[in-house]
PDB file of C-alpha atoms in Angstrom:
ATOM      1  CA  MET P   9       6.040  13.562 -18.798  1.00  0.00           C
ATOM      2  CA  SER P  10       8.660  14.475 -15.988  1.00  0.00           C
ATOM      3  CA  GLY P  11       9.724  17.225 -18.171  1.00  0.00           C
ATOM      4  CA  LEU P  12       6.138  18.455 -18.889  1.00  0.00           C
ATOM      5  CA  LEU P  13       5.021  18.270 -15.298  1.00  0.00           C
ATOM      6  CA  ALA P  14       8.486  20.511 -14.362  1.00  0.00           C
ATOM      7  CA  ILE P  15       7.285  23.062 -16.784  1.00  0.00           C
ATOM      8  CA  LEU P  16       3.860  23.227 -15.344  1.00  0.00           C
ATOM      9  CA  LYS P  17       4.885  23.266 -11.881  1.00  0.00           C
ATOM     10  CA  ALA P  18       6.452  26.263 -11.794  1.00  0.00           C
ATOM     11  CA  LEU P  19       3.804  28.638 -13.737  1.00  0.00           C
ATOM     12  CA  PRO P  20       2.136  31.535 -11.729  1.00  0.00           C
ATOM     13  CA  SER P  21      -1.312  30.851 -10.955  1.00  0.00           C
ATOM     14  CA  ALA P  22      -3.781  32.596 -13.415  1.00  0.00           C
ATOM     15  CA  TYR P  23      -1.177  32.246 -16.109  1.00  0.00           C
ATOM     16  CA  ASP P  24      -2.747  32.433 -19.628  1.00  0.00           C
ATOM     17  CA  LYS P  25      -0.148  32.907 -22.243  1.00  0.00           C
ATOM     18  CA  ASP P  26       0.824  30.335 -25.030  1.00  0.00           C
ATOM     19  CA  LEU P  27       2.743  27.676 -23.266  1.00  0.00           C
ATOM     20  CA  GLN P  28       5.504  27.580 -25.867  1.00  0.00           C
ATOM     21  CA  GLU P  29       8.028  25.121 -23.540  1.00  0.00           C
ATOM     22  CA  ASP P  30       5.285  22.317 -23.629  1.00  0.00           C
ATOM     23  CA  LYS P  31       5.295  21.882 -27.331  1.00  0.00           C
ATOM     24  CA  PRO P  32       8.465  19.639 -27.591  1.00  0.00           C
ATOM     25  CA  SER P  33       7.052  17.176 -24.889  1.00  0.00           C
ATOM     26  CA  VAL P  34       3.545  16.851 -26.007  1.00  0.00           C
ATOM     27  CA  PHE P  35       4.738  15.865 -29.516  1.00  0.00           C
ATOM     28  CA  GLU P  36       7.058  13.336 -28.482  1.00  0.00           C
ATOM     29  CA  ALA P  37       4.410  11.777 -26.099  1.00  0.00           C
ATOM     30  CA  ALA P  38       2.317  11.613 -29.386  1.00  0.00           C
ATOM     31  CA  ASP P  39       4.870  10.088 -31.521  1.00  0.00           C
ATOM     32  CA  ALA P  40       5.578   7.579 -28.937  1.00  0.00           C
ATOM     33  CA  LEU P  41       2.019   6.275 -28.592  1.00  0.00           C
ATOM     34  CA  GLU P  42       1.651   6.447 -32.311  1.00  0.00           C
ATOM     35  CA  LEU P  43       4.742   3.724 -32.376  1.00  0.00           C
ATOM     36  CA  VAL P  44       3.805   1.841 -29.022  1.00  0.00           C
ATOM     37  CA  SER P  45      -0.110   1.598 -29.896  1.00  0.00           C
ATOM     38  CA  PRO P  46       0.096  -1.075 -32.406  1.00  0.00           C
ATOM     39  CA  VAL P  47       2.728  -3.449 -30.594  1.00  0.00           C
ATOM     40  CA  MET P  48       0.682  -3.335 -27.504  1.00  0.00           C
ATOM     41  CA  SER P  49      -2.501  -3.976 -29.242  1.00  0.00           C
ATOM     42  CA  GLY P  50      -0.772  -6.883 -31.014  1.00  0.00           C
ATOM     43  CA  ALA P  51       0.441  -7.933 -27.567  1.00  0.00           C
ATOM     44  CA  ILE P  52      -2.868  -7.702 -25.791  1.00  0.00           C
ATOM     45  CA  ALA P  53      -4.739  -9.778 -28.603  1.00  0.00           C
ATOM     46  CA  THR P  54      -2.466 -12.630 -28.603  1.00  0.00           C
ATOM     47  CA  LEU P  55      -2.225 -12.626 -24.769  1.00  0.00           C
ATOM     48  CA  ALA P  56      -2.992 -15.946 -22.905  1.00  0.00           C
ATOM     49  CA  VAL P  57      -3.369 -15.336 -19.347  1.00  0.00           C
ATOM     50  CA  ARG P  58      -2.417 -18.176 -16.777  1.00  0.00           C
ATOM     51  CA  ALA P  59      -4.116 -17.706 -13.502  1.00  0.00           C
ATOM     52  CA  ASP P  60      -2.373 -21.043 -12.391  1.00  0.00           C
ATOM     53  CA  ARG P  61       0.785 -19.544 -13.070  1.00  0.00           C
ATOM     54  CA  MET P  62       0.423 -16.141 -11.819  1.00  0.00           C
ATOM     55  CA  ARG P  63      -0.994 -17.691  -8.565  1.00  0.00           C
ATOM     56  CA  ALA P  64       1.951 -19.932  -8.101  1.00  0.00           C
ATOM     57  CA  ALA P  65       4.406 -16.929  -8.963  1.00  0.00           C
ATOM     58  CA  VAL P  66       3.049 -15.085  -5.833  1.00  0.00           C
ATOM     59  CA  ASP P  67       5.840 -14.739  -3.048  1.00  0.00           C
ATOM     60  CA  PRO P  68       4.827 -13.801   0.239  1.00  0.00           C
ATOM     61  CA  GLN P  69       7.496 -11.041   0.435  1.00  0.00           C
ATOM     62  CA  MET P  70       5.499  -9.116  -2.252  1.00  0.00           C
ATOM     63  CA  LEU P  71       2.792  -8.415   0.376  1.00  0.00           C
ATOM     64  CA  ALA P  72       5.251  -7.139   3.052  1.00  0.00           C
ATOM     65  CA  THR P  73       3.580  -3.661   2.596  1.00  0.00           C
ATOM     66  CA  ASP P  74       0.565  -5.499   3.664  1.00  0.00           C
ATOM     67  CA  LEU P  75       2.092  -6.373   7.101  1.00  0.00           C
ATOM     68  CA  ALA P  76       2.590  -2.727   7.963  1.00  0.00           C
ATOM     69  CA  ASP P  77      -1.013  -2.152   6.897  1.00  0.00           C
ATOM     70  CA  TYR P  78      -2.033  -5.021   9.227  1.00  0.00           C
ATOM     71  CA  LEU P  79      -0.080  -3.164  12.212  1.00  0.00           C
ATOM     72  CA  VAL P  80      -1.431   0.102  11.501  1.00  0.00           C
ATOM     73  CA  GLU P  81      -5.068  -1.098  11.711  1.00  0.00           C
ATOM     74  CA  ARG P  82      -3.847  -2.357  15.380  1.00  0.00           C
ATOM     75  CA  GLY P  83      -3.136   1.014  16.138  1.00  0.00           C
ATOM     76  CA  VAL P  84       0.518   0.731  15.496  1.00  0.00           C
ATOM     77  CA  PRO P  85       2.155   4.249  14.188  1.00  0.00           C
ATOM     78  CA  PHE P  86       3.293   3.765  10.363  1.00  0.00           C
ATOM     79  CA  ARG P  87       6.926   4.532  10.810  1.00  0.00           C
ATOM     80  CA  GLU P  88       7.111   1.716  13.461  1.00  0.00           C
ATOM     81  CA  ALA P  89       4.992  -0.726  11.294  1.00  0.00           C
ATOM     82  CA  HIS P  90       6.916  -0.477   8.252  1.00  0.00           C
ATOM     83  CA  GLY P  91      10.128  -0.900  10.435  1.00  0.00           C
ATOM     84  CA  ALA P  92       8.709  -4.237  11.985  1.00  0.00           C
ATOM     85  CA  ALA P  93       7.674  -5.521   8.183  1.00  0.00           C
ATOM     86  CA  GLY P  94      11.242  -4.632   7.176  1.00  0.00           C
ATOM     87  CA  ARG P  95      12.686  -6.639   9.965  1.00  0.00           C
ATOM     88  CA  ALA P  96      10.337  -9.396   9.178  1.00  0.00           C
ATOM     89  CA  VAL P  97      11.467  -9.657   5.715  1.00  0.00           C
ATOM     90  CA  LYS P  98      15.295  -9.462   6.797  1.00  0.00           C
ATOM     91  CA  ARG P  99      14.485 -12.157   9.509  1.00  0.00           C
ATOM     92  CA  SER P 100      12.881 -14.346   7.082  1.00  0.00           C
ATOM     93  CA  ALA P 101      15.859 -13.822   4.637  1.00  0.00           C
ATOM     94  CA  GLU P 102      18.335 -14.620   7.620  1.00  0.00           C
ATOM     95  CA  PHE P 103      16.516 -18.051   8.363  1.00  0.00           C
ATOM     96  CA  GLY P 104      16.374 -18.855   4.827  1.00  0.00           C
ATOM     97  CA  VAL P 105      12.504 -19.260   4.601  1.00  0.00           C
ATOM     98  CA  LYS P 106       9.464 -17.256   3.217  1.00  0.00           C
ATOM     99  CA  LEU P 107       7.554 -15.132   5.569  1.00  0.00           C
ATOM    100  CA  THR P 108       4.854 -17.352   5.871  1.00  0.00           C
ATOM    101  CA  GLU P 109       7.159 -20.111   7.290  1.00  0.00           C
ATOM    102  CA  LEU P 110       8.235 -17.693  10.341  1.00  0.00           C
ATOM    103  CA  PRO P 111       6.982 -19.048  13.292  1.00  0.00           C
ATOM    104  CA  LEU P 112       4.486 -16.705  15.224  1.00  0.00           C
ATOM    105  CA  ALA P 113       6.814 -16.683  18.190  1.00  0.00           C
ATOM    106  CA  GLU P 114       9.139 -14.971  16.038  1.00  0.00           C
ATOM    107  CA  TRP P 115       6.771 -12.538  14.467  1.00  0.00           C
ATOM    108  CA  GLN P 116       5.805 -11.415  18.032  1.00  0.00           C
ATOM    109  CA  ALA P 117       9.631 -11.262  18.977  1.00  0.00           C
ATOM    110  CA  ILE P 118       9.620  -8.505  16.202  1.00  0.00           C
ATOM    111  CA  HIS P 119       6.390  -6.856  17.268  1.00  0.00           C
ATOM    112  CA  PRO P 120       4.158  -7.767  20.183  1.00  0.00           C
ATOM    113  CA  ALA P 121       1.150  -6.560  17.768  1.00  0.00           C
ATOM    114  CA  PHE P 122       1.319  -9.381  15.637  1.00  0.00           C
ATOM    115  CA  GLY P 123      -1.630 -11.794  16.431  1.00  0.00           C
ATOM    116  CA  ASP P 124      -2.377 -15.288  15.476  1.00  0.00           C
ATOM    117  CA  ASP P 125      -4.442 -13.828  12.627  1.00  0.00           C
ATOM    118  CA  LEU P 126      -1.368 -12.301  10.888  1.00  0.00           C
ATOM    119  CA  PHE P 127      -1.199 -15.028   8.225  1.00  0.00           C
ATOM    120  CA  GLN P 128      -4.582 -13.962   6.554  1.00  0.00           C
ATOM    121  CA  VAL P 129      -2.291 -10.853   5.454  1.00  0.00           C
ATOM    122  CA  PHE P 130      -0.564 -13.327   2.897  1.00  0.00           C
ATOM    123  CA  ASP P 131      -3.782 -14.461   0.789  1.00  0.00           C
ATOM    124  CA  PRO P 132      -3.458 -12.557  -2.519  1.00  0.00           C
ATOM    125  CA  GLU P 133      -7.166 -12.170  -3.210  1.00  0.00           C
ATOM    126  CA  ARG P 134      -7.529 -10.527   0.021  1.00  0.00           C
ATOM    127  CA  ALA P 135      -4.492  -8.183  -0.626  1.00  0.00           C
ATOM    128  CA  LEU P 136      -6.458  -7.615  -3.725  1.00  0.00           C
ATOM    129  CA  ALA P 137      -9.708  -6.958  -2.734  1.00  0.00           C
ATOM    130  CA  ARG P 138      -8.413  -4.674   0.275  1.00  0.00           C
ATOM    131  CA  ARG P 139      -7.562  -2.010  -2.576  1.00  0.00           C
ATOM    132  CA  ALA P 140     -11.161  -1.440  -3.679  1.00  0.00           C
ATOM    133  CA  ALA P 141     -10.694   2.150  -4.287  1.00  0.00           C
ATOM    134  CA  SER P 142     -11.348   3.477  -8.257  1.00  0.00           C
ATOM    135  CA  GLY P 143      -8.037   2.817 -10.004  1.00  0.00           C
ATOM    136  CA  GLY P 144      -7.164  -0.095  -7.315  1.00  0.00           C
ATOM    137  CA  THR P 145      -6.633  -3.881  -7.696  1.00  0.00           C
ATOM    138  CA  ALA P 146      -9.937  -5.127  -6.247  1.00  0.00           C
ATOM    139  CA  PRO P 147     -11.610  -7.287  -8.698  1.00  0.00           C
ATOM    140  CA  GLU P 148     -14.788  -4.811  -8.747  1.00  0.00           C
ATOM    141  CA  ALA P 149     -12.526  -1.897  -9.017  1.00  0.00           C
ATOM    142  CA  VAL P 150     -10.825  -3.572 -11.990  1.00  0.00           C
ATOM    143  CA  ARG P 151     -13.914  -4.353 -13.844  1.00  0.00           C
ATOM    144  CA  GLU P 152     -15.043  -0.605 -13.488  1.00  0.00           C
ATOM    145  CA  GLN P 153     -12.071   0.512 -15.064  1.00  0.00           C
ATOM    146  CA  LEU P 154     -12.064  -2.185 -17.724  1.00  0.00           C
ATOM    147  CA  ASN P 155     -15.938  -1.175 -18.367  1.00  0.00           C
ATOM    148  CA  LEU P 156     -14.714   2.522 -18.732  1.00  0.00           C
ATOM    149  CA  ALA P 157     -11.927   1.408 -21.304  1.00  0.00           C
ATOM    150  CA  LYS P 158     -14.690  -0.441 -23.327  1.00  0.00           C
ATOM    151  CA  LYS P 159     -16.743   2.607 -23.670  1.00  0.00           C
ATOM    152  CA  VAL P 160     -13.922   5.248 -24.499  1.00  0.00           C
ATOM    153  CA  ILE P 161     -12.549   2.587 -27.277  1.00  0.00           C
ATOM    154  CA  SER P 162     -15.890   2.079 -28.782  1.00  0.00           C
ATOM    155  CA  GLY P 163     -16.668   5.894 -28.511  1.00  0.00           C
ATOM    156  CA  GLN P 164     -19.822   6.010 -26.377  1.00  0.00           C
TER     157      GLN P 164
END
């Protein structure tokens, strides 16, 4: 994919000649899909989703990016918000605790924009729902993608 994109990005606009250099990448991708599709089909057909185990595996550190978003929503420039989120992760590691176990005073020492509503950031459902754009992780966005995939598979 990256090889094909590298070839295409250097093309002058209005180039309408036969692209000879793209053929190896296209054929390799087709061959790879032909090999992988049956394996993925079998894996998906036998997949057993354990929502309880998935939820238990969520670590607050996985939502560190949401900390930066939280600060940005409070008017903090992203560069500063990103740095504060990084310092919070580092601080929790120094204390040997999860981000959710850092006391509010510690958060506010890292950045004064952290408020007492901070801990809602670590709600996985909330984090998923915030990404409602097409292709995002919000339940309605995932349903939309699944419905689209079903239509493509059924040929509609």
